[in-house]
C-alpha cells in the first residue's frame, strides 16, 4: 500500500492528522511556484548564492597560502568565511576543480539530493517502504520547504547539515550507534550552533563514544591540514560572533532569514542555559524514547542557538518525521501537532513580514514570528514525551542519574 493510501486510511481514526498532512503536502509542493511569483514582485530574494562567495574567497586564500579569515576595516568579519577551518574541505573540491558557477550548482544539487536520500533512509528505518513514485514526489515537497529553498538561494549549508543529522537519526534507529554519534559530532564541529542536536548522545554510551571519536578525528584532520594559526584566528572569529549575537536586531526589521526566538526576553542567555539543562536531565532519565530524544535535540537547534536564522529550521525536518512516527505509535498520540509545527516553520519568513506590517506596534516583536510557535510546538511535544518517559526527577537524584549512565 502506498504512503498516500496509508494516510487516507487513517481519515476516520485520525482525521486532523490526515487534514494537516494533506495541507502540508500541498503547501510545500506548491511553494516553488509561489516563490517564483514573490521573486517576480521583488519580495523573495533571487538565487544569489552570496555565502558561497565567502567559501570561494577562503579557498582561493588557502590555495595561495594566505589566512582563511580576513578582518574588515571595522575590525569585524562580516561577509567573510566564518566556519571552522576543517569545513573548507567540504567546499574546496568543488571550487578547486570547477569555476564558481558550476561549483555552486553542483554543491546545491548535491547537498539537497543528499538530504533527499537521508530522509528516505530515515523513513525506511522507521519501517515504512516508499514506492518509487513517492520517492520522486518527495523532491518537490522537500525543495518546497521554504527554509530549505532560502538556504539554497543564499548558498548556505543547511541542506548538508540537515542530511548529516538525518543520516545520524537513521543510523541510530538501525543500531549503528557509533556512526550516529560521529555524524552528529560532524554537525556540531562544522557549525557550533548545532550543538543542541547532540542531546541524543547523552542517552547512549556508544553514540557518545562515536561522537567523541568523530569530533577528535575532525579536529586532528583540521590541525594537520590548516595548522595551528588558522585555529587561533578562528577563536577571534568566534569571539566576534558572540559579541555580534548579543546585539540582535528586531525581527520586524525584516529580511527573509530573520528568526529571533528570544528577542526582547530578559536574561535570554540564562533561559537558554536552563532549557539546555532541562533537556540534559530529561535525556539522562528517559528510557525507550530514542525517536523523541533525537527529535528533541534536533528541534532545539534553532530555538537555543545563540544566533539563529530561519534556514536552521531544516534541522527540524528529521525531528518532524521522528515525532510523527512516535505519535502514530501511541494510542492517544497527537501526530497532527508535528505537522502543524512544520507548517508554521514553513510560513515563518513571509508570515513575519505580513504580521510585522499589520499588527499594532504594542505587541512584542518576538510574538510575531510564526516559526517560534512551530519551534516551541516541536520542542514542547518532544520534551513532554521525554519527560513522561523518565518520570519525576528530584534534584538530589541528578548525580545518581548521571552515574548510572556511566556504568
C-alpha atoms as a printed R data frame, in Angstrom:
    type eleno elety resid chain resno       x      y       z
1   ATOM     1    CA   UNK     A     1   0.000  0.000   0.000
2   ATOM     2    CA   UNK     A     2   1.385  3.439  -0.911
3   ATOM     3    CA   UNK     A     3   2.095  6.023   1.749
4   ATOM     4    CA   UNK     A     4  -0.755  8.207   0.482
5   ATOM     5    CA   UNK     A     5  -3.208  5.315   0.724
6   ATOM     6    CA   UNK     A     6  -1.971  4.593   4.249
7   ATOM     7    CA   UNK     A     7  -2.541  8.237   5.138
8   ATOM     8    CA   UNK     A     8  -6.075  8.262   3.733
9   ATOM     9    CA   UNK     A     9  -6.836  5.011   5.556
10  ATOM    10    CA   UNK     A    10  -6.415  6.944   8.813
11  ATOM    11    CA   UNK     A    11  -9.105  9.527   7.980
12  ATOM    12    CA   UNK     A    12 -11.630  8.029  10.401
13  ATOM    13    CA   UNK     A    13  -9.182  7.237  13.193
14  ATOM    14    CA   UNK     A    14  -7.046 10.401  12.996
15  ATOM    15    CA   UNK     A    15  -8.896 12.954  10.854
16  ATOM    16    CA   UNK     A    16  -6.899 16.004  11.956
17  ATOM    17    CA   UNK     A    17  -3.640 14.289  11.107
18  ATOM    18    CA   UNK     A    18  -4.896 13.461   7.620
19  ATOM    19    CA   UNK     A    19  -6.152 17.011   7.017
20  ATOM    20    CA   UNK     A    20  -2.977 18.713   8.228
21  ATOM    21    CA   UNK     A    21  -0.764 16.275   6.328
22  ATOM    22    CA   UNK     A    22  -2.591 16.859   3.051
23  ATOM    23    CA   UNK     A    23  -2.439 20.607   3.647
24  ATOM    24    CA   UNK     A    24   1.313 20.385   4.304
25  ATOM    25    CA   UNK     A    25   1.889 18.344   1.139
26  ATOM    26    CA   UNK     A    26   0.017 20.877  -0.988
27  ATOM    27    CA   UNK     A    27   1.656 23.879   0.687
28  ATOM    28    CA   UNK     A    28   5.185 22.537   0.236
29  ATOM    29    CA   UNK     A    29   4.725 21.176  -3.284
30  ATOM    30    CA   UNK     A    30   3.163 24.455  -4.456
31  ATOM    31    CA   UNK     A    31   5.687 26.755  -2.794
32  ATOM    32    CA   UNK     A    32   8.295 26.823  -5.610
33  ATOM    33    CA   UNK     A    33   5.610 28.434  -7.811
34  ATOM    34    CA   UNK     A    34   4.754 30.859  -5.004
35  ATOM    35    CA   UNK     A    35   8.427 31.708  -4.625
36  ATOM    36    CA   UNK     A    36   8.667 32.378  -8.358
37  ATOM    37    CA   UNK     A    37   5.861 34.925  -8.009
38  ATOM    38    CA   UNK     A    38   7.398 36.510  -4.912
39  ATOM    39    CA   UNK     A    39  10.696 36.899  -6.764
40  ATOM    40    CA   UNK     A    40   8.875 38.485  -9.706
41  ATOM    41    CA   UNK     A    41   7.422 41.171  -7.408
42  ATOM    42    CA   UNK     A    42  10.758 41.710  -5.605
43  ATOM    43    CA   UNK     A    43   9.696 40.248  -2.274
44  ATOM    44    CA   UNK     A    44  11.612 36.963  -2.222
45  ATOM    45    CA   UNK     A    45  15.383 37.027  -2.818
46  ATOM    46    CA   UNK     A    46  16.877 35.692  -6.023
47  ATOM    47    CA   UNK     A    47  19.302 32.772  -6.239
48  ATOM    48    CA   UNK     A    48  22.377 34.836  -5.408
49  ATOM    49    CA   UNK     A    49  24.438 32.221  -3.534
50  ATOM    50    CA   UNK     A    50  26.102 35.082  -1.642
51  ATOM    51    CA   UNK     A    51  27.560 32.986   1.169
52  ATOM    52    CA   UNK     A    52  29.205 30.683  -1.329
53  ATOM    53    CA   UNK     A    53  31.285 33.653  -2.408
54  ATOM    54    CA   UNK     A    54  32.866 33.660   1.057
55  ATOM    55    CA   UNK     A    55  33.725 29.971   0.697
56  ATOM    56    CA   UNK     A    56  35.272 30.624  -2.722
57  ATOM    57    CA   UNK     A    57  37.361 33.517  -1.397
58  ATOM    58    CA   UNK     A    58  38.601 31.416   1.525
59  ATOM    59    CA   UNK     A    59  39.507 28.570  -0.848
60  ATOM    60    CA   UNK     A    60  41.484 30.975  -3.019
61  ATOM    61    CA   UNK     A    61  43.331 32.346   0.005
62  ATOM    62    CA   UNK     A    62  44.088 28.836   1.262
63  ATOM    63    CA   UNK     A    63  45.419 27.802  -2.151
64  ATOM    64    CA   UNK     A    64  47.617 30.914  -2.136
65  ATOM    65    CA   UNK     A    65  48.955 30.159   1.346
66  ATOM    66    CA   UNK     A    66  47.116 33.068   2.985
67  ATOM    67    CA   UNK     A    67  44.856 33.260   6.042
68  ATOM    68    CA   UNK     A    68  41.337 31.871   5.702
69  ATOM    69    CA   UNK     A    69  39.901 34.735   7.738
70  ATOM    70    CA   UNK     A    70  40.103 38.399   6.786
71  ATOM    71    CA   UNK     A    71  39.130 41.295   9.051
72  ATOM    72    CA   UNK     A    72  37.140 44.185   7.650
73  ATOM    73    CA   UNK     A    73  38.151 47.781   8.181
74  ATOM    74    CA   UNK     A    74  35.784 47.963  11.177
75  ATOM    75    CA   UNK     A    75  37.569 45.037  12.839
76  ATOM    76    CA   UNK     A    76  34.793 42.526  12.168
77  ATOM    77    CA   UNK     A    77  34.363 39.615   9.793
78  ATOM    78    CA   UNK     A    78  31.112 40.493   8.004
79  ATOM    79    CA   UNK     A    79  30.949 38.880   4.581
80  ATOM    80    CA   UNK     A    80  33.979 36.688   5.285
81  ATOM    81    CA   UNK     A    81  34.388 32.948   5.775
82  ATOM    82    CA   UNK     A    82  33.125 32.148   9.298
83  ATOM    83    CA   UNK     A    83  33.222 28.357   9.532
84  ATOM    84    CA   UNK     A    84  35.938 26.322  11.297
85  ATOM    85    CA   UNK     A    85  38.933 25.614   9.060
86  ATOM    86    CA   UNK     A    86  38.004 21.948   8.547
87  ATOM    87    CA   UNK     A    87  34.650 22.893   6.961
88  ATOM    88    CA   UNK     A    88  36.529 24.305   3.978
89  ATOM    89    CA   UNK     A    89  37.355 20.730   2.944
90  ATOM    90    CA   UNK     A    90  33.684 20.295   2.027
91  ATOM    91    CA   UNK     A    91  33.739 23.212  -0.425
92  ATOM    92    CA   UNK     A    92  37.307 23.122  -1.730
93  ATOM    93    CA   UNK     A    93  36.954 20.060  -4.029
94  ATOM    94    CA   UNK     A    94  34.125 21.786  -5.907
95  ATOM    95    CA   UNK     A    95  35.816 25.184  -6.064
96  ATOM    96    CA   UNK     A    96  39.277 23.919  -6.994
97  ATOM    97    CA   UNK     A    97  38.010 21.628  -9.746
98  ATOM    98    CA   UNK     A    98  35.332 23.897 -11.234
99  ATOM    99    CA   UNK     A    99  34.656 27.554 -11.828
100 ATOM   100    CA   UNK     A   100  32.346 29.186  -9.308
101 ATOM   101    CA   UNK     A   101  29.003 28.837 -11.147
102 ATOM   102    CA   UNK     A   102  29.252 25.081 -11.830
103 ATOM   103    CA   UNK     A   103  30.676 24.586  -8.329
104 ATOM   104    CA   UNK     A   104  27.689 26.345  -6.735
105 ATOM   105    CA   UNK     A   105  25.248 24.384  -8.889
106 ATOM   106    CA   UNK     A   106  26.864 21.026  -8.121
107 ATOM   107    CA   UNK     A   107  27.121 21.795  -4.390
108 ATOM   108    CA   UNK     A   108  23.480 22.893  -4.163
109 ATOM   109    CA   UNK     A   109  22.064 19.983  -6.132
110 ATOM   110    CA   UNK     A   110  24.369 17.511  -4.407
111 ATOM   111    CA   UNK     A   111  23.544 18.562  -0.850
112 ATOM   112    CA   UNK     A   112  19.783 18.686  -1.486
113 ATOM   113    CA   UNK     A   113  19.989 15.244  -3.098
114 ATOM   114    CA   UNK     A   114  21.880 14.038  -0.036
115 ATOM   115    CA   UNK     A   115  19.087 15.315   2.219
116 ATOM   116    CA   UNK     A   116  16.509 13.656  -0.057
117 ATOM   117    CA   UNK     A   117  18.327 10.327   0.247
118 ATOM   118    CA   UNK     A   118  18.769 10.755   4.003
119 ATOM   119    CA   UNK     A   119  15.040 11.320   4.552
120 ATOM   120    CA   UNK     A   120  14.264  8.159   2.580
121 ATOM   121    CA   UNK     A   121  16.727  6.235   4.730
122 ATOM   122    CA   UNK     A   122  15.096  7.582   7.869
123 ATOM   123    CA   UNK     A   123  11.600  6.664   6.702
124 ATOM   124    CA   UNK     A   124  12.867  3.186   5.809
125 ATOM   125    CA   UNK     A   125  14.474  2.813   9.241
126 ATOM   126    CA   UNK     A   126  11.072  3.600  10.751
127 ATOM   127    CA   UNK     A   127   9.613  0.627   8.895
128 ATOM   128    CA   UNK     A   128   7.886  2.439   6.017
129 ATOM   129    CA   UNK     A   129   8.531  1.334   2.426
130 ATOM   130    CA   UNK     A   130   8.256  4.061  -0.203
131 ATOM   131    CA   UNK     A   131   7.067  3.433  -3.754
132 ATOM   132    CA   UNK     A   132   9.486  4.752  -6.430
133 ATOM   133    CA   UNK     A   133   6.911  7.359  -7.468
134 ATOM   134    CA   UNK     A   134   6.647  8.506  -3.857
135 ATOM   135    CA   UNK     A   135  10.404  8.907  -3.740
136 ATOM   136    CA   UNK     A   136  10.228 11.159  -6.803
137 ATOM   137    CA   UNK     A   137   7.271 13.078  -5.375
138 ATOM   138    CA   UNK     A   138   9.355 13.826  -2.296
139 ATOM   139    CA   UNK     A   139  11.662 16.048  -4.391
140 ATOM   140    CA   UNK     A   140   9.265 18.994  -4.986
141 ATOM   141    CA   UNK     A   141   7.887 18.644  -1.458
142 ATOM   142    CA   UNK     A   142  11.384 18.860   0.004
143 ATOM   143    CA   UNK     A   143  12.557 21.713  -2.233
144 ATOM   144    CA   UNK     A   144   9.289 23.485  -1.456
145 ATOM   145    CA   UNK     A   145  10.127 23.736   2.240
146 ATOM   146    CA   UNK     A   146  10.743 27.491   2.415
147 ATOM   147    CA   UNK     A   147  13.704 27.446   4.864
148 ATOM   148    CA   UNK     A   148  15.498 24.909   2.651
149 ATOM   149    CA   UNK     A   149  14.835 26.870  -0.535
150 ATOM   150    CA   UNK     A   150  16.049 30.022   1.242
151 ATOM   151    CA   UNK     A   151  19.242 28.235   2.256
152 ATOM   152    CA   UNK     A   152  19.794 27.192  -1.362
153 ATOM   153    CA   UNK     A   153  19.375 30.781  -2.550
154 ATOM   154    CA   UNK     A   154  21.872 32.101  -0.025
155 ATOM   155    CA   UNK     A   155  24.466 29.391  -0.658
156 ATOM   156    CA   UNK     A   156  24.148 28.173   2.927
157 ATOM   157    CA   UNK     A   157  24.981 24.738   4.344
158 ATOM   158    CA   UNK     A   158  21.598 23.885   5.893
159 ATOM   159    CA   UNK     A   159  20.868 21.054   3.429
160 ATOM   160    CA   UNK     A   160  24.227 19.369   4.040
161 ATOM   161    CA   UNK     A   161  23.971 19.653   7.823
162 ATOM   162    CA   UNK     A   162  20.339 18.544   7.771
163 ATOM   163    CA   UNK     A   163  21.385 15.487   5.759
164 ATOM   164    CA   UNK     A   164  24.071 14.602   8.308
165 ATOM   165    CA   UNK     A   165  21.556 14.850  11.163
166 ATOM   166    CA   UNK     A   166  19.012 12.767   9.243
167 ATOM   167    CA   UNK     A   167  21.594 10.082   8.478
168 ATOM   168    CA   UNK     A   168  22.564 10.166  12.174
169 ATOM   169    CA   UNK     A   169  18.956  9.543  13.219
170 ATOM   170    CA   UNK     A   170  18.640  6.716  10.710
171 ATOM   171    CA   UNK     A   171  21.900  5.123  11.884
172 ATOM   172    CA   UNK     A   172  20.728  5.268  15.490
173 ATOM   173    CA   UNK     A   173  17.457  3.502  14.663
174 ATOM   174    CA   UNK     A   174  19.364  0.843  12.726
175 ATOM   175    CA   UNK     A   175  21.616  0.088  15.719
176 ATOM   176    CA   UNK     A   176  24.726  1.792  14.309
177 ATOM   177    CA   UNK     A   177  25.295  3.916  17.377
178 ATOM   178    CA   UNK     A   178  28.942  4.832  16.765
179 ATOM   179    CA   UNK     A   179  28.168  6.082  13.257
180 ATOM   180    CA   UNK     A   180  25.195  8.065  14.578
181 ATOM   181    CA   UNK     A   181  27.391  9.764  17.151
182 ATOM   182    CA   UNK     A   182  30.143 10.549  14.657
183 ATOM   183    CA   UNK     A   183  27.717 12.116  12.166
184 ATOM   184    CA   UNK     A   184  26.133 14.231  14.876
185 ATOM   185    CA   UNK     A   185  29.540 15.412  16.038
186 ATOM   186    CA   UNK     A   186  30.395 16.452  12.467
187 ATOM   187    CA   UNK     A   187  27.462 18.865  12.508
188 ATOM   188    CA   UNK     A   188  28.491 20.387  15.827
189 ATOM   189    CA   UNK     A   189  32.119 20.783  14.754
190 ATOM   190    CA   UNK     A   190  31.289 22.279  11.359
191 ATOM   191    CA   UNK     A   191  28.670 24.652  12.768
192 ATOM   192    CA   UNK     A   192  28.772 25.182  16.533
193 ATOM   193    CA   UNK     A   193  25.145 26.394  16.889
194 ATOM   194    CA   UNK     A   194  24.097 22.827  16.002
195 ATOM   195    CA   UNK     A   195  25.425 21.593  19.353
196 ATOM   196    CA   UNK     A   196  21.911 21.018  20.847
197 ATOM   197    CA   UNK     A   197  21.418 18.302  18.212
198 ATOM   198    CA   UNK     A   198  23.763 16.163  20.298
199 ATOM   199    CA   UNK     A   199  21.180 15.643  23.043
200 ATOM   200    CA   UNK     A   200  20.635 12.026  21.969
201 ATOM   201    CA   UNK     A   201  24.347 11.323  22.522
202 ATOM   202    CA   UNK     A   202  23.774 11.531  26.284
203 ATOM   203    CA   UNK     A   203  21.331  8.633  26.214
204 ATOM   204    CA   UNK     A   204  23.705  6.004  24.857
205 ATOM   205    CA   UNK     A   205  27.354  5.280  25.618
206 ATOM   206    CA   UNK     A   206  28.173  4.081  22.102
207 ATOM   207    CA   UNK     A   207  26.673  7.164  20.468
208 ATOM   208    CA   UNK     A   208  28.670  9.347  22.857
209 ATOM   209    CA   UNK     A   209  31.891  7.464  22.154
210 ATOM   210    CA   UNK     A   210  31.262  7.750  18.416
211 ATOM   211    CA   UNK     A   211  30.748 11.496  18.781
212 ATOM   212    CA   UNK     A   212  33.966 11.967  20.740
213 ATOM   213    CA   UNK     A   213  35.945  9.885  18.262
214 ATOM   214    CA   UNK     A   214  34.405 11.678  15.274
215 ATOM   215    CA   UNK     A   215  34.983 15.112  16.767
216 ATOM   216    CA   UNK     A   216  38.609 14.375  17.655
217 ATOM   217    CA   UNK     A   217  39.253 12.940  14.194
218 ATOM   218    CA   UNK     A   218  37.907 16.095  12.549
219 ATOM   219    CA   UNK     A   219  39.963 18.309  14.855
220 ATOM   220    CA   UNK     A   220  43.141 16.336  14.165
221 ATOM   221    CA   UNK     A   221  42.494 16.471  10.429
222 ATOM   222    CA   UNK     A   222  41.894 20.202  10.650
223 ATOM   223    CA   UNK     A   223  45.139 20.822  12.540
224 ATOM   224    CA   UNK     A   224  47.158 18.722  10.106
225 ATOM   225    CA   UNK     A   225  45.728 20.402   7.021
226 ATOM   226    CA   UNK     A   226  45.392 24.017   8.147
227 ATOM   227    CA   UNK     A   227  47.863 24.381  11.016
228 ATOM   228    CA   UNK     A   228  47.558 25.953  14.444
229 ATOM   229    CA   UNK     A   229  47.469 29.608  13.353
230 ATOM   230    CA   UNK     A   230  44.229 29.175  11.416
231 ATOM   231    CA   UNK     A   231  42.549 27.814  14.534
232 ATOM   232    CA   UNK     A   232  43.846 30.658  16.690
233 ATOM   233    CA   UNK     A   233  42.344 33.116  14.244
234 ATOM   234    CA   UNK     A   234  39.091 31.165  14.275
235 ATOM   235    CA   UNK     A   235  38.871 31.759  18.035
236 ATOM   236    CA   UNK     A   236  38.950 35.501  17.266
237 ATOM   237    CA   UNK     A   237  36.134 34.955  14.772
238 ATOM   238    CA   UNK     A   238  34.127 33.139  17.456
239 ATOM   239    CA   UNK     A   239  34.661 35.970  19.950
240 ATOM   240    CA   UNK     A   240  33.480 38.484  17.355
241 ATOM   241    CA   UNK     A   241  30.455 36.314  16.571
242 ATOM   242    CA   UNK     A   242  29.477 36.064  20.249
243 ATOM   243    CA   UNK     A   243  29.602 39.855  20.528
244 ATOM   244    CA   UNK     A   244  27.526 40.256  17.356
245 ATOM   245    CA   UNK     A   245  24.960 37.756  18.605
246 ATOM   246    CA   UNK     A   246  24.463 39.711  21.829
247 ATOM   247    CA   UNK     A   247  23.148 42.743  19.886
248 ATOM   248    CA   UNK     A   248  20.475 41.133  17.714
249 ATOM   249    CA   UNK     A   249  18.116 43.482  15.863
250 ATOM   250    CA   UNK     A   250  14.346 43.225  15.971
251 ATOM   251    CA   UNK     A   251  12.866 40.522  13.722
252 ATOM   252    CA   UNK     A   252  10.367 43.109  12.441
253 ATOM   253    CA   UNK     A   253  13.251 44.876  10.664
254 ATOM   254    CA   UNK     A   254  12.533 42.209   8.122
255 ATOM   255    CA   UNK     A   255  14.771 40.076   5.984
256 ATOM   256    CA   UNK     A   256  13.794 36.536   4.882
257 ATOM   257    CA   UNK     A   257  16.369 34.729   7.092
258 ATOM   258    CA   UNK     A   258  15.462 36.572  10.307
259 ATOM   259    CA   UNK     A   259  14.431 34.493  13.292
260 ATOM   260    CA   UNK     A   260  14.988 35.719  16.838
261 ATOM   261    CA   UNK     A   261  13.258 33.269  19.202
262 ATOM   262    CA   UNK     A   262  14.224 35.077  22.412
263 ATOM   263    CA   UNK     A   263  14.300 38.665  21.144
264 ATOM   264    CA   UNK     A   264  13.480 41.063  23.972
265 ATOM   265    CA   UNK     A   265  13.220 38.259  26.543
266 ATOM   266    CA   UNK     A   266  15.026 39.279  29.766
267 ATOM   267    CA   UNK     A   267  18.048 37.162  30.676
268 ATOM   268    CA   UNK     A   268  17.808 35.240  27.390
269 ATOM   269    CA   UNK     A   269  21.201 33.595  27.959
270 ATOM   270    CA   UNK     A   270  20.024 32.230  31.309
271 ATOM   271    CA   UNK     A   271  16.841 30.969  29.629
272 ATOM   272    CA   UNK     A   272  18.916 29.104  27.035
273 ATOM   273    CA   UNK     A   273  21.156 27.604  29.709
274 ATOM   274    CA   UNK     A   274  18.218 26.461  31.851
275 ATOM   275    CA   UNK     A   275  16.420 24.995  28.837
276 ATOM   276    CA   UNK     A   276  19.581 23.138  27.821
277 ATOM   277    CA   UNK     A   277  19.978 21.753  31.347
278 ATOM   278    CA   UNK     A   278  16.350 20.626  31.335
279 ATOM   279    CA   UNK     A   279  16.973 18.742  28.084
280 ATOM   280    CA   UNK     A   280  20.091 17.110  29.559
281 ATOM   281    CA   UNK     A   281  18.194 15.979  32.658
282 ATOM   282    CA   UNK     A   282  15.308 14.662  30.570
283 ATOM   283    CA   UNK     A   283  17.576 12.686  28.265
284 ATOM   284    CA   UNK     A   284  19.508 11.175  31.157
285 ATOM   285    CA   UNK     A   285  16.265  9.970  32.718
286 ATOM   286    CA   UNK     A   286  14.366  8.790  29.648
287 ATOM   287    CA   UNK     A   287  14.298  5.152  28.585
288 ATOM   288    CA   UNK     A   288  12.991  3.697  25.328
289 ATOM   289    CA   UNK     A   289  12.386  7.072  23.664
290 ATOM   290    CA   UNK     A   290  15.120  7.207  21.023
291 ATOM   291    CA   UNK     A   291  12.870  8.901  18.480
292 ATOM   292    CA   UNK     A   292  11.618 11.538  20.900
293 ATOM   293    CA   UNK     A   293  15.064 12.229  22.395
294 ATOM   294    CA   UNK     A   294  16.622 12.610  18.964
295 ATOM   295    CA   UNK     A   295  13.787 14.854  17.794
296 ATOM   296    CA   UNK     A   296  14.116 16.990  20.924
297 ATOM   297    CA   UNK     A   297  17.766 17.786  20.238
298 ATOM   298    CA   UNK     A   298  17.285 18.415  16.523
299 ATOM   299    CA   UNK     A   299  14.287 20.717  17.023
300 ATOM   300    CA   UNK     A   300  16.123 22.599  19.780
301 ATOM   301    CA   UNK     A   301  18.866 23.741  17.366
302 ATOM   302    CA   UNK     A   302  17.047 26.817  16.013
303 ATOM   303    CA   UNK     A   303  15.428 27.556  19.378
304 ATOM   304    CA   UNK     A   304  18.503 27.518  21.618
305 ATOM   305    CA   UNK     A   305  21.365 28.549  19.317
306 ATOM   306    CA   UNK     A   306  22.822 31.935  20.405
307 ATOM   307    CA   UNK     A   307  22.337 33.452  16.937
308 ATOM   308    CA   UNK     A   308  19.943 31.603  14.662
309 ATOM   309    CA   UNK     A   309  18.291 32.076  11.277
310 ATOM   310    CA   UNK     A   310  15.201 30.710   9.540
311 ATOM   311    CA   UNK     A   311  17.200 28.232   7.465
312 ATOM   312    CA   UNK     A   312  18.202 26.469  10.690
313 ATOM   313    CA   UNK     A   313  14.650 25.067  10.588
314 ATOM   314    CA   UNK     A   314  15.973 22.466   8.132
315 ATOM   315    CA   UNK     A   315  17.395 20.673  11.190
316 ATOM   316    CA   UNK     A   316  13.812 20.166  12.354
317 ATOM   317    CA   UNK     A   317  12.789 18.135   9.271
318 ATOM   318    CA   UNK     A   318  14.016 14.795  10.676
319 ATOM   319    CA   UNK     A   319  12.512 15.799  14.025
320 ATOM   320    CA   UNK     A   320   9.080 16.107  12.391
321 ATOM   321    CA   UNK     A   321   9.419 12.666  10.804
322 ATOM   322    CA   UNK     A   322  10.504 11.098  14.102
323 ATOM   323    CA   UNK     A   323   7.724 12.734  16.103
324 ATOM   324    CA   UNK     A   324   5.003 11.778  13.615
325 ATOM   325    CA   UNK     A   325   6.197  8.177  13.765
326 ATOM   326    CA   UNK     A   326   6.310  8.165  17.559
327 ATOM   327    CA   UNK     A   327   2.882  9.798  17.922
328 ATOM   328    CA   UNK     A   328   1.262  7.382  15.478
329 ATOM   329    CA   UNK     A   329   2.503  4.514  17.640
330 ATOM   330    CA   UNK     A   330   0.760  5.982  20.695
331 ATOM   331    CA   UNK     A   331  -2.930  5.103  21.100
332 ATOM   332    CA   UNK     A   332  -3.555  8.639  22.347
333 ATOM   333    CA   UNK     A   333  -0.807 10.284  20.292
334 ATOM   334    CA   UNK     A   334  -1.110 13.641  18.552
335 ATOM   335    CA   UNK     A   335   0.576 13.160  15.152
336 ATOM   336    CA   UNK     A   336  -1.077 16.302  13.783
337 ATOM   337    CA   UNK     A   337   0.960 18.509  16.126
338 ATOM   338    CA   UNK     A   338   4.362 17.956  14.443
339 ATOM   339    CA   UNK     A   339   2.737 18.599  11.061
340 ATOM   340    CA   UNK     A   340   1.276 21.884  12.334
341 ATOM   341    CA   UNK     A   341   4.745 22.747  13.621
342 ATOM   342    CA   UNK     A   342   6.179 22.053  10.169
343 ATOM   343    CA   UNK     A   343   3.609 24.365   8.546
344 ATOM   344    CA   UNK     A   344   4.460 27.158  10.988
345 ATOM   345    CA   UNK     A   345   8.168 26.787  10.227
346 ATOM   346    CA   UNK     A   346   7.375 26.812   6.514
347 ATOM   347    CA   UNK     A   347   5.354 30.019   6.781
348 ATOM   348    CA   UNK     A   348   7.717 31.842   9.121
349 ATOM   349    CA   UNK     A   349   9.551 34.284   6.855
350 ATOM   350    CA   UNK     A   350   6.618 35.776   4.978
351 ATOM   351    CA   UNK     A   351   4.243 35.349   7.893
352 ATOM   352    CA   UNK     A   352   6.616 37.526   9.918
353 ATOM   353    CA   UNK     A   353   6.754 40.059   7.090
354 ATOM   354    CA   UNK     A   354   2.964 40.283   6.944
355 ATOM   355    CA   UNK     A   355   2.431 40.386  10.706
356 ATOM   356    CA   UNK     A   356   5.174 42.975  11.195
357 ATOM   357    CA   UNK     A   357   3.380 45.314   8.814
358 ATOM   358    CA   UNK     A   358  -0.181 44.788  10.041
359 ATOM   359    CA   UNK     A   359  -0.391 44.195  13.806
360 ATOM   360    CA   UNK     A   360  -0.287 47.016  16.392
361 ATOM   361    CA   UNK     A   361   3.183 48.141  17.467
362 ATOM   362    CA   UNK     A   362   2.488 47.433  21.144
363 ATOM   363    CA   UNK     A   363   2.565 43.674  20.507
364 ATOM   364    CA   UNK     A   364   6.097 42.386  21.301
365 ATOM   365    CA   UNK     A   365   8.089 41.631  18.166
366 ATOM   366    CA   UNK     A   366   9.071 38.194  19.461
367 ATOM   367    CA   UNK     A   367   5.407 37.100  19.328
368 ATOM   368    CA   UNK     A   368   5.074 37.931  15.631
369 ATOM   369    CA   UNK     A   369   7.255 35.019  14.496
370 ATOM   370    CA   UNK     A   370   5.248 32.030  13.206
371 ATOM   371    CA   UNK     A   371   8.369 29.889  13.307
372 ATOM   372    CA   UNK     A   372   8.663 30.448  17.040
373 ATOM   373    CA   UNK     A   373   5.307 28.784  17.642
374 ATOM   374    CA   UNK     A   374   6.204 25.884  15.377
375 ATOM   375    CA   UNK     A   375   9.611 25.513  17.006
376 ATOM   376    CA   UNK     A   376   8.166 25.576  20.529
377 ATOM   377    CA   UNK     A   377   5.467 23.110  19.478
378 ATOM   378    CA   UNK     A   378   8.051 20.584  18.253
379 ATOM   379    CA   UNK     A   379  10.393 21.036  21.210
380 ATOM   380    CA   UNK     A   380   7.481 21.037  23.641
381 ATOM   381    CA   UNK     A   381   5.914 17.855  22.287
382 ATOM   382    CA   UNK     A   382   9.233 16.009  22.254
383 ATOM   383    CA   UNK     A   383  10.078 17.383  25.705
384 ATOM   384    CA   UNK     A   384   6.771 16.240  27.195
385 ATOM   385    CA   UNK     A   385   7.245 12.727  25.814
386 ATOM   386    CA   UNK     A   386  10.830 12.536  27.058
387 ATOM   387    CA   UNK     A   387   9.871 13.851  30.493
388 ATOM   388    CA   UNK     A   388   6.990 11.395  30.769
389 ATOM   389    CA   UNK     A   389   9.329  8.521  29.940
390 ATOM   390    CA   UNK     A   390  11.669  9.495  32.741
391 ATOM   391    CA   UNK     A   391   9.143 10.311  35.434
392 ATOM   392    CA   UNK     A   392   9.673 12.886  38.151
393 ATOM   393    CA   UNK     A   393  13.268 13.784  38.958
394 ATOM   394    CA   UNK     A   394  14.115 15.287  42.348
395 ATOM   395    CA   UNK     A   395  17.225 17.453  42.166
396 ATOM   396    CA   UNK     A   396  19.130 15.193  44.548
397 ATOM   397    CA   UNK     A   397  18.766 12.307  42.078
398 ATOM   398    CA   UNK     A   398  20.510 14.082  39.190
399 ATOM   399    CA   UNK     A   399  24.002 12.998  40.247
400 ATOM   400    CA   UNK     A   400  22.955  9.367  40.590
401 ATOM   401    CA   UNK     A   401  21.247  9.521  37.154
402 ATOM   402    CA   UNK     A   402  24.499 10.695  35.597
403 ATOM   403    CA   UNK     A   403  26.358  7.960  37.445
404 ATOM   404    CA   UNK     A   404  24.051  5.244  36.171
405 ATOM   405    CA   UNK     A   405  24.664  6.302  32.561
406 ATOM   406    CA   UNK     A   406  28.376  5.912  33.146
407 ATOM   407    CA   UNK     A   407  28.100  2.348  34.451
